[in-house]
Coordinates of C-alpha atoms in Angstrom, one line a residue:
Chain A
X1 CA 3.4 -41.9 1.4
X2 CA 0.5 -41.1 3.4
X3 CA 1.0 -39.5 6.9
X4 CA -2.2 -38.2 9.5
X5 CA -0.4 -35.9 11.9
X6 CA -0.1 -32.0 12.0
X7 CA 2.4 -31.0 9.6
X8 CA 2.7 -27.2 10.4
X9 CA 0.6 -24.2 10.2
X10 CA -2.9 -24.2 9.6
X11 CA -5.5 -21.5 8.1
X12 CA -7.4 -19.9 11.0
X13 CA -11.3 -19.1 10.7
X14 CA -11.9 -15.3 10.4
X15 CA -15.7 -14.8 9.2
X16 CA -18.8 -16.8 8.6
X17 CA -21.5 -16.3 6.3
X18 CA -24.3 -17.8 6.7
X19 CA -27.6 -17.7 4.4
X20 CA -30.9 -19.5 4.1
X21 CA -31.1 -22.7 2.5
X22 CA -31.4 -23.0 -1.3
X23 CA -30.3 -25.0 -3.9
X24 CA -26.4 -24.9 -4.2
X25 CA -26.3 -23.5 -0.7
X26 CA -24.3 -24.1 2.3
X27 CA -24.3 -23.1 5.9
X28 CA -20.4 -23.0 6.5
X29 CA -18.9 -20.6 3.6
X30 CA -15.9 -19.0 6.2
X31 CA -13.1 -17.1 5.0
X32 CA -9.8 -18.8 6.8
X33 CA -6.5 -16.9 6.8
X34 CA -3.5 -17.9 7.5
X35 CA -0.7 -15.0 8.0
X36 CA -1.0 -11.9 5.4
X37 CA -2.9 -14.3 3.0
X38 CA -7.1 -14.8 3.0
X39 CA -9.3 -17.2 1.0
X40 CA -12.5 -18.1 1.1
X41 CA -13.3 -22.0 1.9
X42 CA -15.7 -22.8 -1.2
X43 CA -15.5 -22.0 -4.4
X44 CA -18.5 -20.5 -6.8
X45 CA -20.8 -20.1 -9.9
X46 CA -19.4 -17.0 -10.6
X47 CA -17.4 -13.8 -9.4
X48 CA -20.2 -13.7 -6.4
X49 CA -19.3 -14.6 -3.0
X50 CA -22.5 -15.7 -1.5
X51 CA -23.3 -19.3 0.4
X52 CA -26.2 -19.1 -2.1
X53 CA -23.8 -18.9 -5.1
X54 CA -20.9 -22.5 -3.9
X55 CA -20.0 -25.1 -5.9
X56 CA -17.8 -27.3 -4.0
X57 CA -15.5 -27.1 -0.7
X58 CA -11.9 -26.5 -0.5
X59 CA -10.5 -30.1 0.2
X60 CA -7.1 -29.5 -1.3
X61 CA -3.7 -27.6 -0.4
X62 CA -0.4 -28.1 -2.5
X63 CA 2.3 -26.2 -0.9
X64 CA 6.2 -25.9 -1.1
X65 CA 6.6 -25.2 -4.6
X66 CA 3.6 -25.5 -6.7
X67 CA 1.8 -23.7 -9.3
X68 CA -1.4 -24.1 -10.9
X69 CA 0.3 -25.7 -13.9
X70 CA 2.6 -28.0 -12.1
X71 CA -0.2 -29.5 -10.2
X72 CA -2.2 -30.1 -12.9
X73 CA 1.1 -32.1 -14.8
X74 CA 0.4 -34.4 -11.6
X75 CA -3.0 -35.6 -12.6
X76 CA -3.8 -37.2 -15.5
X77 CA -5.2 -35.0 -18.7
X78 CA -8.8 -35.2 -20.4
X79 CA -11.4 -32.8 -21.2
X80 CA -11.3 -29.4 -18.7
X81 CA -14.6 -28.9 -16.9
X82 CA -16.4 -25.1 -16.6
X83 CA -14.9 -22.1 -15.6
X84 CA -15.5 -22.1 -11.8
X85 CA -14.3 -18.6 -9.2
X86 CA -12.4 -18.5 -6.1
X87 CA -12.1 -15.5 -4.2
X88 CA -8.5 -15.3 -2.5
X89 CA -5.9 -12.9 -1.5
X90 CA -2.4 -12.8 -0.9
X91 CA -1.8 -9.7 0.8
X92 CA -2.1 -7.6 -1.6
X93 CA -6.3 -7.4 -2.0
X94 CA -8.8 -9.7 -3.3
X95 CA -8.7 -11.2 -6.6
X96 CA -10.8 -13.4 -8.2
X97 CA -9.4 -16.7 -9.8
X98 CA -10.8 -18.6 -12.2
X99 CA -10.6 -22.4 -13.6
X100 CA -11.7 -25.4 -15.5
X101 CA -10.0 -27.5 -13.5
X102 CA -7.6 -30.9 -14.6
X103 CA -8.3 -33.0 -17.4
X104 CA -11.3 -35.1 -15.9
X105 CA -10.6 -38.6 -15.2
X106 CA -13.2 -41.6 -16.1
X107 CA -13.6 -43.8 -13.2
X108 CA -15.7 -46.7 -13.9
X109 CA -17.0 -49.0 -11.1
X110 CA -19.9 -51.8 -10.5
X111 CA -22.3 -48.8 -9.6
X112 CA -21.6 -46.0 -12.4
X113 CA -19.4 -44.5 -14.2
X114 CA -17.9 -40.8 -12.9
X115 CA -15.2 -38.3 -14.0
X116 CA -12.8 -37.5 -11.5
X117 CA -12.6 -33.2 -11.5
X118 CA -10.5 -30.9 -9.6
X119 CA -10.2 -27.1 -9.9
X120 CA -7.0 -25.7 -9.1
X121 CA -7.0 -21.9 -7.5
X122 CA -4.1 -19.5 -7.3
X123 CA -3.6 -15.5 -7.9
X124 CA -2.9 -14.3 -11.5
X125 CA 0.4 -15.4 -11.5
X126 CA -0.7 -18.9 -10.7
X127 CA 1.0 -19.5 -7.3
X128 CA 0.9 -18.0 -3.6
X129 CA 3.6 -17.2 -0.8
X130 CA 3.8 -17.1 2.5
X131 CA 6.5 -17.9 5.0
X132 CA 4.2 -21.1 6.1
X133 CA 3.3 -23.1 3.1
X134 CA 5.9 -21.3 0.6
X135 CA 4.2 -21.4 -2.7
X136 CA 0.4 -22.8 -2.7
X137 CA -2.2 -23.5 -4.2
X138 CA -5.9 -24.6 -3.3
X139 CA -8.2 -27.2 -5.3
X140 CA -12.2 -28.4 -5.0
X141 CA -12.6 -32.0 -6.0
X142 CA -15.8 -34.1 -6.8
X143 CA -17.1 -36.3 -9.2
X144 CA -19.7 -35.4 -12.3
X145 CA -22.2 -39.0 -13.5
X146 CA -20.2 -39.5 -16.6
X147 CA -22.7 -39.5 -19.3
X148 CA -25.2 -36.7 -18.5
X149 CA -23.7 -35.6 -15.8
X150 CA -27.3 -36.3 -13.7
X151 CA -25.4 -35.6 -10.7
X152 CA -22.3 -33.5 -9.1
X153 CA -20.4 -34.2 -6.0
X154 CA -18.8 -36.4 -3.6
X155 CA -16.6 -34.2 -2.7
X156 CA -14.7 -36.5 -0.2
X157 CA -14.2 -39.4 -2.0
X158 CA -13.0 -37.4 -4.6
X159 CA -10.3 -35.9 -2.5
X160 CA -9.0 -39.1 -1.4
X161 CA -8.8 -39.9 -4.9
X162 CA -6.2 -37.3 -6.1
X163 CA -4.6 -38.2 -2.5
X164 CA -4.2 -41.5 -3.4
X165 CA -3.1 -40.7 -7.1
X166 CA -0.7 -37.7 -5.6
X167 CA 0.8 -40.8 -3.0
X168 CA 1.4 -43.5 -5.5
X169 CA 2.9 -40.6 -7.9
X170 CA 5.5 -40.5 -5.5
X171 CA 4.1 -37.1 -3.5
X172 CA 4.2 -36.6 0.3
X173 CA 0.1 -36.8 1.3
X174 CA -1.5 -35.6 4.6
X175 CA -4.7 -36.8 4.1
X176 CA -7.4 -35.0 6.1
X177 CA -4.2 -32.5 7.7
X178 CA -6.7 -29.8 9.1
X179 CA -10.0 -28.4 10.0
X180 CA -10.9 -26.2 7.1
X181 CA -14.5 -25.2 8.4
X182 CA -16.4 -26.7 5.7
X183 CA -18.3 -29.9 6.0
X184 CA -21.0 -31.5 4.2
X185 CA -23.2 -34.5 5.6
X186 CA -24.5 -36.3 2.8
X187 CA -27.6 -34.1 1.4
X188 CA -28.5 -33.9 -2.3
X189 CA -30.1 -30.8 -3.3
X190 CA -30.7 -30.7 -6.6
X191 CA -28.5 -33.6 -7.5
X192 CA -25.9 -31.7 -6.1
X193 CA -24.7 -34.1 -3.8
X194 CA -22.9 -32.7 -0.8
X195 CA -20.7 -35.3 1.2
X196 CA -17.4 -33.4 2.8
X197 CA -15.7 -34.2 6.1
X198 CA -14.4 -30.7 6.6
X199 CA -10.6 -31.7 6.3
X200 CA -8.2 -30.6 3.6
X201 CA -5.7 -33.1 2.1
X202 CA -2.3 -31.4 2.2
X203 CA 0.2 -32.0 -0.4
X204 CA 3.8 -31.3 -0.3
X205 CA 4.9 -30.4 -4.3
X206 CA 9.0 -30.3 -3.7
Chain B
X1 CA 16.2 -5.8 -0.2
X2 CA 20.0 -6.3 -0.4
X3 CA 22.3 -5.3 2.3
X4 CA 25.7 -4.2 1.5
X5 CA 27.9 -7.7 1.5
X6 CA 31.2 -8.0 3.7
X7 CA 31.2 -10.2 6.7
X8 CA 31.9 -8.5 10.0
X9 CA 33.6 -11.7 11.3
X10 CA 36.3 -14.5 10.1
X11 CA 34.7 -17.5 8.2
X12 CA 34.6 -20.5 10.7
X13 CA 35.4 -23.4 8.6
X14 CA 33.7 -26.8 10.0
X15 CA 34.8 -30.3 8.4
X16 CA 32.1 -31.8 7.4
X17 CA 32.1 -35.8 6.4
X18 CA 29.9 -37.1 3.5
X19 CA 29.4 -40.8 2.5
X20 CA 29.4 -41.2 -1.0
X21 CA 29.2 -44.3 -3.0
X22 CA 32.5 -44.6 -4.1
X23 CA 34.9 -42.3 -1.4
X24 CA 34.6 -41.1 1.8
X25 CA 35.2 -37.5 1.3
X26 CA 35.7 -34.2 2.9
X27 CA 33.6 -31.5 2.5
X28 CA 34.5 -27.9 4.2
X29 CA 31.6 -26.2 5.2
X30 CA 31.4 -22.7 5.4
X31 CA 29.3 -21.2 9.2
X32 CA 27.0 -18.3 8.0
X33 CA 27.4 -16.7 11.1
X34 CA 27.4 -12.7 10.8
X35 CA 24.6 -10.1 8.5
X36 CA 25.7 -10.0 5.0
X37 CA 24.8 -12.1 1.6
X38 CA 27.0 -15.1 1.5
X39 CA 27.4 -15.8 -2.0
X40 CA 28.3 -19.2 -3.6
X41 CA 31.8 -18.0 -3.9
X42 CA 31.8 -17.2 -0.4
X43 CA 30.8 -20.7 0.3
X44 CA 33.3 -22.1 -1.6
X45 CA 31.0 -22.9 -4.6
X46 CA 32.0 -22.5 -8.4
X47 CA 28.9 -21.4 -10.6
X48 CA 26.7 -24.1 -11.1
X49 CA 25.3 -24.6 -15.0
X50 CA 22.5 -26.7 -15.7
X51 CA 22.4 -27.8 -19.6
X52 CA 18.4 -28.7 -19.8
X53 CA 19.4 -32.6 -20.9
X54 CA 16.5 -33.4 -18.7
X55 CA 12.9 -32.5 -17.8
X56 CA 14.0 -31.7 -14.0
X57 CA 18.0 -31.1 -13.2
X58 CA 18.6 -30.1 -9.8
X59 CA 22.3 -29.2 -8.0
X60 CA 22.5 -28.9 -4.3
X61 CA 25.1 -27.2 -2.3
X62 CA 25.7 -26.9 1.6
X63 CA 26.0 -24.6 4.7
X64 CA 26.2 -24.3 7.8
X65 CA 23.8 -22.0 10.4
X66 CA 24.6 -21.7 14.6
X67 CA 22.4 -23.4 16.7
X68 CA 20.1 -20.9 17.3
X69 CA 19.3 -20.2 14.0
X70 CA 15.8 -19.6 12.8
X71 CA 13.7 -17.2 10.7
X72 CA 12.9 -14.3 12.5
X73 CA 12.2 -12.3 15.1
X74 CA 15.8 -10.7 15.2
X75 CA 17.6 -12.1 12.4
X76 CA 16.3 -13.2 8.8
X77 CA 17.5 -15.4 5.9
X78 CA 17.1 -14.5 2.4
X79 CA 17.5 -15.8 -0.6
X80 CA 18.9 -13.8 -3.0
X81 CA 18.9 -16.3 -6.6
X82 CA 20.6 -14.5 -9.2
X83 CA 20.7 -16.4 -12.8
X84 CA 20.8 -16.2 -16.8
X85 CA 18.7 -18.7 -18.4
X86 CA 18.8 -19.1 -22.3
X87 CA 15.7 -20.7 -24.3
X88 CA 16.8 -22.8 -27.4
X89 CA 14.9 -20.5 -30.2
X90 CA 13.5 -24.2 -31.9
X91 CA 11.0 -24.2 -28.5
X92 CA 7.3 -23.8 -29.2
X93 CA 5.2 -23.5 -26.3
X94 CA 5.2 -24.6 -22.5
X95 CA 6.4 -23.5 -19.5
X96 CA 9.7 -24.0 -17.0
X97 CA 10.5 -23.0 -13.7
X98 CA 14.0 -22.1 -12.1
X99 CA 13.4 -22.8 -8.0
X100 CA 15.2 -22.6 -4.9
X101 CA 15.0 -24.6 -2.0
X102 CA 16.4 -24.6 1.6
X103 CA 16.1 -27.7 3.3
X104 CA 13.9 -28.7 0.3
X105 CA 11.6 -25.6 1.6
X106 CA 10.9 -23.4 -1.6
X107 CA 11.9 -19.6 -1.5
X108 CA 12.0 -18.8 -5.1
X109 CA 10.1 -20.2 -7.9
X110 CA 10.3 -17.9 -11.6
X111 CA 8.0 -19.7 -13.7
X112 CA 8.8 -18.5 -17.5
X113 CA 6.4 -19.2 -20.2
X114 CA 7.7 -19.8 -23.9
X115 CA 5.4 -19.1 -26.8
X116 CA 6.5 -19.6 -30.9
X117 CA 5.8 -16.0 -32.2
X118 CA 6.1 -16.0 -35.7
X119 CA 10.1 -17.2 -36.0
X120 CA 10.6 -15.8 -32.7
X121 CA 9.9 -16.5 -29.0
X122 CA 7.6 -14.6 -26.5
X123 CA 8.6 -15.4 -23.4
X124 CA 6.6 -14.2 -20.3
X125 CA 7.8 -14.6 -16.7
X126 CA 6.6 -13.8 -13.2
X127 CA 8.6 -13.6 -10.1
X128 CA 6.8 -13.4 -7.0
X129 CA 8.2 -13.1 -3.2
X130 CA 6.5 -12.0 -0.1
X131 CA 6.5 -8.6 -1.0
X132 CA 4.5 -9.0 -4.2
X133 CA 4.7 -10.3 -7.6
X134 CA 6.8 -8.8 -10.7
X135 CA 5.5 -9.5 -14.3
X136 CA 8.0 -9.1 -17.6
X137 CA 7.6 -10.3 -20.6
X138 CA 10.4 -10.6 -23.7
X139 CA 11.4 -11.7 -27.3
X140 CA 14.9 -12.2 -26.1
X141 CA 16.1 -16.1 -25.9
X142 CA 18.5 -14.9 -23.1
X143 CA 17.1 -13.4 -20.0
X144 CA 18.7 -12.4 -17.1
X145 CA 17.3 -12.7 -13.6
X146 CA 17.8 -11.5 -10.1
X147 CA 15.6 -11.8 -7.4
X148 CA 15.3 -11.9 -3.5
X149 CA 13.2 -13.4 -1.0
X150 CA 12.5 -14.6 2.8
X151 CA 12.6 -17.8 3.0
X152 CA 10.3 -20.6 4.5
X153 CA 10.3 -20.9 8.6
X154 CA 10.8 -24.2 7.9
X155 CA 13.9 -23.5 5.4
X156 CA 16.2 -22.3 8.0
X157 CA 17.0 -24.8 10.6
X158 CA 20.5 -25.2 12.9
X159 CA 23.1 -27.0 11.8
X160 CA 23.8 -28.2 8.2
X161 CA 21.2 -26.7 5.8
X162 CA 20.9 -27.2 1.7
X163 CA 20.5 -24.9 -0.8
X164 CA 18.9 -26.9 -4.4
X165 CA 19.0 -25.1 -7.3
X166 CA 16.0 -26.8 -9.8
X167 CA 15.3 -26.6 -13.2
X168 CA 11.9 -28.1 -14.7
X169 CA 10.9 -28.0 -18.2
X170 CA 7.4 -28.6 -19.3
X171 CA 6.1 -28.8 -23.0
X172 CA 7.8 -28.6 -26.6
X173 CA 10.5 -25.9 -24.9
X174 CA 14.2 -26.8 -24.4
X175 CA 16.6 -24.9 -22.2
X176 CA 19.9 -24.4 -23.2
X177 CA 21.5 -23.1 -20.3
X178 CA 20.6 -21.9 -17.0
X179 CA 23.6 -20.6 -15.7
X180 CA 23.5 -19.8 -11.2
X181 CA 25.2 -16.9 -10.9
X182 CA 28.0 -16.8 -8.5
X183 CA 26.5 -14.4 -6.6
X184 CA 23.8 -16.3 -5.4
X185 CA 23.9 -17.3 -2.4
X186 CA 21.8 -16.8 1.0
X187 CA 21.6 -13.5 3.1
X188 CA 21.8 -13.1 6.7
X189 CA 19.7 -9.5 7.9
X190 CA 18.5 -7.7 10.8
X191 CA 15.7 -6.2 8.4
X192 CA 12.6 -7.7 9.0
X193 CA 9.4 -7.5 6.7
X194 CA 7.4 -4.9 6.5
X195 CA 4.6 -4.9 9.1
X196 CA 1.9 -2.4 9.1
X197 CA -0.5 -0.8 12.0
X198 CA -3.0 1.2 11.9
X199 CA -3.7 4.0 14.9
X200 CA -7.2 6.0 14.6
X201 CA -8.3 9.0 16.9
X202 CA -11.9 9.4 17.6
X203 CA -13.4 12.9 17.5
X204 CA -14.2 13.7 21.1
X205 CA -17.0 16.1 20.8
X206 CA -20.4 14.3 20.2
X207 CA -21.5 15.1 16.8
X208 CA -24.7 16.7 15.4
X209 CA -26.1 17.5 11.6
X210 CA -24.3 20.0 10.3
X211 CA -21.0 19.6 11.9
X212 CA -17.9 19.1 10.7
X213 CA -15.8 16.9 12.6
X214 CA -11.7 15.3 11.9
X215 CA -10.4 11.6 12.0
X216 CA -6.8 11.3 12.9
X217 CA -4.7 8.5 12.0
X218 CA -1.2 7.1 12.1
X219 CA 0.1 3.9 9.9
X220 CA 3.2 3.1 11.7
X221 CA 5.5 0.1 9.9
X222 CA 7.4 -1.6 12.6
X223 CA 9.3 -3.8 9.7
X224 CA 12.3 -2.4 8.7
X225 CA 11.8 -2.9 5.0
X226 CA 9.1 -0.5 3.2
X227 CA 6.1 -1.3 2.1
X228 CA 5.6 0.4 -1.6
X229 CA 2.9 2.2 -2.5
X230 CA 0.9 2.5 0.1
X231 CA -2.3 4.2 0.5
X232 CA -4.7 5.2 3.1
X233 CA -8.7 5.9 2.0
X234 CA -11.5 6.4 4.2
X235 CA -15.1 4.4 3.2
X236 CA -17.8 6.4 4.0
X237 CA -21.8 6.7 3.3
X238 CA -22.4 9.6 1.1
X239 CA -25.6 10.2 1.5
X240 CA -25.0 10.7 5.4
X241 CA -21.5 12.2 5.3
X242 CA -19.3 14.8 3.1
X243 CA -15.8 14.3 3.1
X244 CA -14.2 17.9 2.6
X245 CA -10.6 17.2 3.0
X246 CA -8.4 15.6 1.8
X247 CA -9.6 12.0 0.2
X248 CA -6.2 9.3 0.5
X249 CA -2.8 9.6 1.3
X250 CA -0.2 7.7 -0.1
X251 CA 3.7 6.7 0.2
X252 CA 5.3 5.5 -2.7
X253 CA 7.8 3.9 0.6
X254 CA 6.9 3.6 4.1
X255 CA 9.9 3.9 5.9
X256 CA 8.5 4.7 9.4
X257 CA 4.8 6.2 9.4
X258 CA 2.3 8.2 7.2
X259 CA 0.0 10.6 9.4
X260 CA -2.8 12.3 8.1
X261 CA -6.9 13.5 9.1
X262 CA -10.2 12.9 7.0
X263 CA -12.5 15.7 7.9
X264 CA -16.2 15.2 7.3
X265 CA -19.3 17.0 7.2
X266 CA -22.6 15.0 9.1
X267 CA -25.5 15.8 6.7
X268 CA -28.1 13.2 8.1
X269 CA -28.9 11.8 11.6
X270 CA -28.4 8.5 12.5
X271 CA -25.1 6.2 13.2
X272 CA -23.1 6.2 10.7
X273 CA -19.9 3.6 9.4
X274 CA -16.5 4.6 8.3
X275 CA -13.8 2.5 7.5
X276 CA -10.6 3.7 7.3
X277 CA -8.5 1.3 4.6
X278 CA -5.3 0.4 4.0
X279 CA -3.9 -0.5 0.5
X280 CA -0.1 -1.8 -0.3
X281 CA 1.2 -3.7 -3.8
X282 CA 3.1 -5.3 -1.1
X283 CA 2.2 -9.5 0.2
X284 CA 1.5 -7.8 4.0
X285 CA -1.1 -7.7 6.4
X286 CA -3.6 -4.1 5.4
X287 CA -5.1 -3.3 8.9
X288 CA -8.3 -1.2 8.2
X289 CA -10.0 0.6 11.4
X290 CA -14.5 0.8 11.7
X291 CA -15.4 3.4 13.1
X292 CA -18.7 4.1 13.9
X293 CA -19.9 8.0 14.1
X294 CA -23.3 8.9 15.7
X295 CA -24.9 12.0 14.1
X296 CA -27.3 13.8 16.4
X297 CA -30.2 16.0 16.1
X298 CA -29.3 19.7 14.7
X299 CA -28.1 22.1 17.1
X300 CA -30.6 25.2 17.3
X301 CA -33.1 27.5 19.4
X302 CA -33.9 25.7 21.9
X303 CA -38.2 26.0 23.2
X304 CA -37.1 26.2 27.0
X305 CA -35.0 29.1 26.6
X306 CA -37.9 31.4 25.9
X307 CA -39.9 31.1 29.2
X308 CA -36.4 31.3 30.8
X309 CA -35.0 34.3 28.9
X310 CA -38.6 35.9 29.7
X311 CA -38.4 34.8 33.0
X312 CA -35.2 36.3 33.7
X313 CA -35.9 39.4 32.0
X314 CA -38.7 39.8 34.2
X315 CA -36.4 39.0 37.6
X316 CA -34.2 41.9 36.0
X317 CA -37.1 44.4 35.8
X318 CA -38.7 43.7 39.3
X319 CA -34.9 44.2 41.1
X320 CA -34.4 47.4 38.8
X321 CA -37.5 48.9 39.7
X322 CA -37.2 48.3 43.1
X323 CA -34.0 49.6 43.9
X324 CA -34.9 52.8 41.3

């Protein structure tokens, strides 16, 4: 079930840092809250949060009742990715979270073929709350070039993936729900290929 | 975060008709319409037990809130989930989660997770509300839970609301029984959650090296739950400032408002940043106050005042002379 319309409350920019440009660098890491809670709109190499140090944008928020374990059971399994950071807090200060992400996925077309990655984010004990989105958690998606991984990214397409899979697994999708702060025209720096339209896909996990 | 149960008014029952397959029945549904924690009994519900045949099991139940119901700003729902769940002891490892959902908007989700210890299990499980997040971890196959929470905005609505009770199992675990205590059942309060602000007093004087100087503040809750352990810091620079007094302050429960003053020392010129911080195990809002401090030059002897203390000394001499 796919729905476009505004589903309830979104995050709400509070800062913006902005660096020079550099390899792995973008110009709109923001930190959007949304009540008591904070997160910041990227996630990164490691437990450094500098627009010099991104891996991919925030393009994914399951809500309701979810957990870093029960959104991964949604997606198919494979072989976990790197340990990537996120930087969140849920009223209580700022923790860093850290993940390999759901089984990668080979997706095989004309072209190339890809595996289909998405990190999953959440405090320690794997799941947020607020009086908003109940129990949340956030995810990056993109693609990696399946044999040498020669390039990263996508980060669109790849979120309309998992929304698609999330759909036909019987899920409520808002594809593209809100303005998250966050996009990427098509640039590849460094075969890190940047291509985001700002919007997070909301997913309702009952 | 309970209240003290006992309704202040009579039970309005409302006749409720539900299509079922097979009969047209009627159900009786209770009108939570007064503070208190309105238990399954109250609503007319036996104790539910789920016997983990299935991956997901889920049992739904019904009530009724007025027309003007919502959560917050003068009255709030909680749920308050209380339940024994017992873990078959041939389980290895995975994970399962008892939830609760109002209007299939989720206020409670304890997620436990089983590990095969030797012959025994390890079972780890975290409960987390608005107010924080509990961790506890045992070798019992029997565990007893009970645990309160706000619910969603969108989980209280007017009219006829629902009230699911879910079990999911996940991995080579098997429950045996997850029993819903009777006394579950959804509270009705005038007690809002705890919300924090922070009031800072500027010194008035302007400030030069050397001087000591006081920042007041006041962290006022206007919730009416407490916060827990709450403490207030000041961030400074130390190589510009000295902080003589004292350094925090803390409630362990912050009923109404913590006051206190961080007195410093300037020991460089220049304008200087202190943040005054807020810290809380509790899920709320931590205001924090910057305050910026300019340090001026030293006081001391003045080079004017010489040619005017000779100056006058000399007026002083001329009109005692004279008049001699």
């Amino acid at each position: 079930m796919h729905v476009r319309e505004p589903l309830f409350v979104t995050a709400i920019l509070l800062t913006t840092i902005v660096a020079p440009a550099m390899a792995a660098t973008t110009q709109n890491l923001n930190i959007l809250g949304i009540r008591e809670d904070y997160f910041y709109n990227y996630d990164f190499l490691s437990r450094t949060a500098s627009s010099t140090n991104v891996d991919w944008p925030v393009t994914m928020l399951f809500y309701n009742n979810a957990d870093v374990n029960k959104v991964k059971n949604i997606f198919d399994g494979g072989i976990p990715g790197g340990y990537m950071y996120l930087k969140l807090n849920d009223g209580a200060g700022w923790v860093w979270d850290r993940d390999t992400g759901t089984g990668t996925k080979h997706v095989s077309s004309v072209y190339d073929d890809r595996w289909l990655h998405m990190r999953i984010y959440a405090d320690s004990d794997d799941r947020m709350y607020n009086l908003n989105w109940g129990y949340y958690v956030l995810g990056t998606t993109h693609y990696d070039e399946a044999w040498s991984e020669s390039w990263s990214g996508y980060s669109e397409d790849a979120e309309e993936e998992y929304a698609d899979e999330a759909s036909s697994s019987g899920y409520t999708v808002y594809e593209d729900w809100s303005y998250w702060y966050n996009p990427e025209p098509y640039r590849n720096e460094s075969n890190h290929i940047w291509s985001n339209n700002g919007y997070t896909t909301a997913v309702n996990v009952p | 975060m309970s209240l003290a149960s006992g309704k202040s008014s009579k039970l309005f029952p409302i006749f409720f008709l539900i299509f079922s397959p097979s009969v047209f029945a009627i159900e009786q549904l209770e009108v939570i319409d007064s503070y208190g924690n309105w238990t399954l009994n109250t609503l007319g519900y036996p104790p539910i037990v789920f016997m983990g045949q299935n991956d997901t099991e889920s049992y739904t139940v019904r009530y009724i809130l007025p027309p003007n119901a919502s959560q917050g700003p003068g009255d709030w729902y909680l749920v308050n989930l209380n339940f024994l769940i017992e873990f078959s002891k041939n389980s290895t490892n995975g994970y399962a989660y008892v939830s609760a959902l109002t209007n299939n908007r989720s206020s409670a989700l304890i997620k436990f997770t089983v590990k095969k210890n030797n012959d025994s299990l390890l079972i780890n499980w975290s409960e987390r509300n608005l107010l924080g997040v509990s961790r506890y971890s045992t070798t019992s196959s029997v565990i007893n839970v009970s645990f309160t929470n706000y619910l969603q905005y969108q989980g209280v609505i007017p009219g006829v609301n629902t009230l699911t009770f879910k079990l999911e199992q996940h991995g080579d675990i098997k429950v045996k029984r997850l029993e819903i205590s009777p006394t579950t059942g959804i509270e009705l309060t005038p007690l809002s959650p705890p919300e924090l602000k922070l009031d800072v007093k500027l010194p008035r004087d302007s400030i030069s090296n050397g001087d000591s100087f006081i920042i007041n503040f006041t962290l006022k809750n206007f919730g009416d739950q407490p916060p827990e352990d709450v403490l207030v810091r000041a961030v400074y620079p130390k190589e510009a400032l000295e902080l003589v007094g004292d350094a925090s302050y803390y409630a362990p429960h912050l009923e109404n408002k913590l006051e206190g003053q961080f007195e410093f020392k300037a020991l460089k010129k220049g304008d200087h940043q202190i943040v005054i911080m807020t810290e809380t195990i509790s899920g709320i809002k931590r205001p924090s106050a910057r305050i910026l401090v300019p340090v001026g030059d030293k006081k001391g002897f003045s080079p004017l005042l010489l040619p005017i203390a000779v100056a006058i000394l000399a007026l002083l001499t001329y009109f005692f002379r004279k008049n001699r």
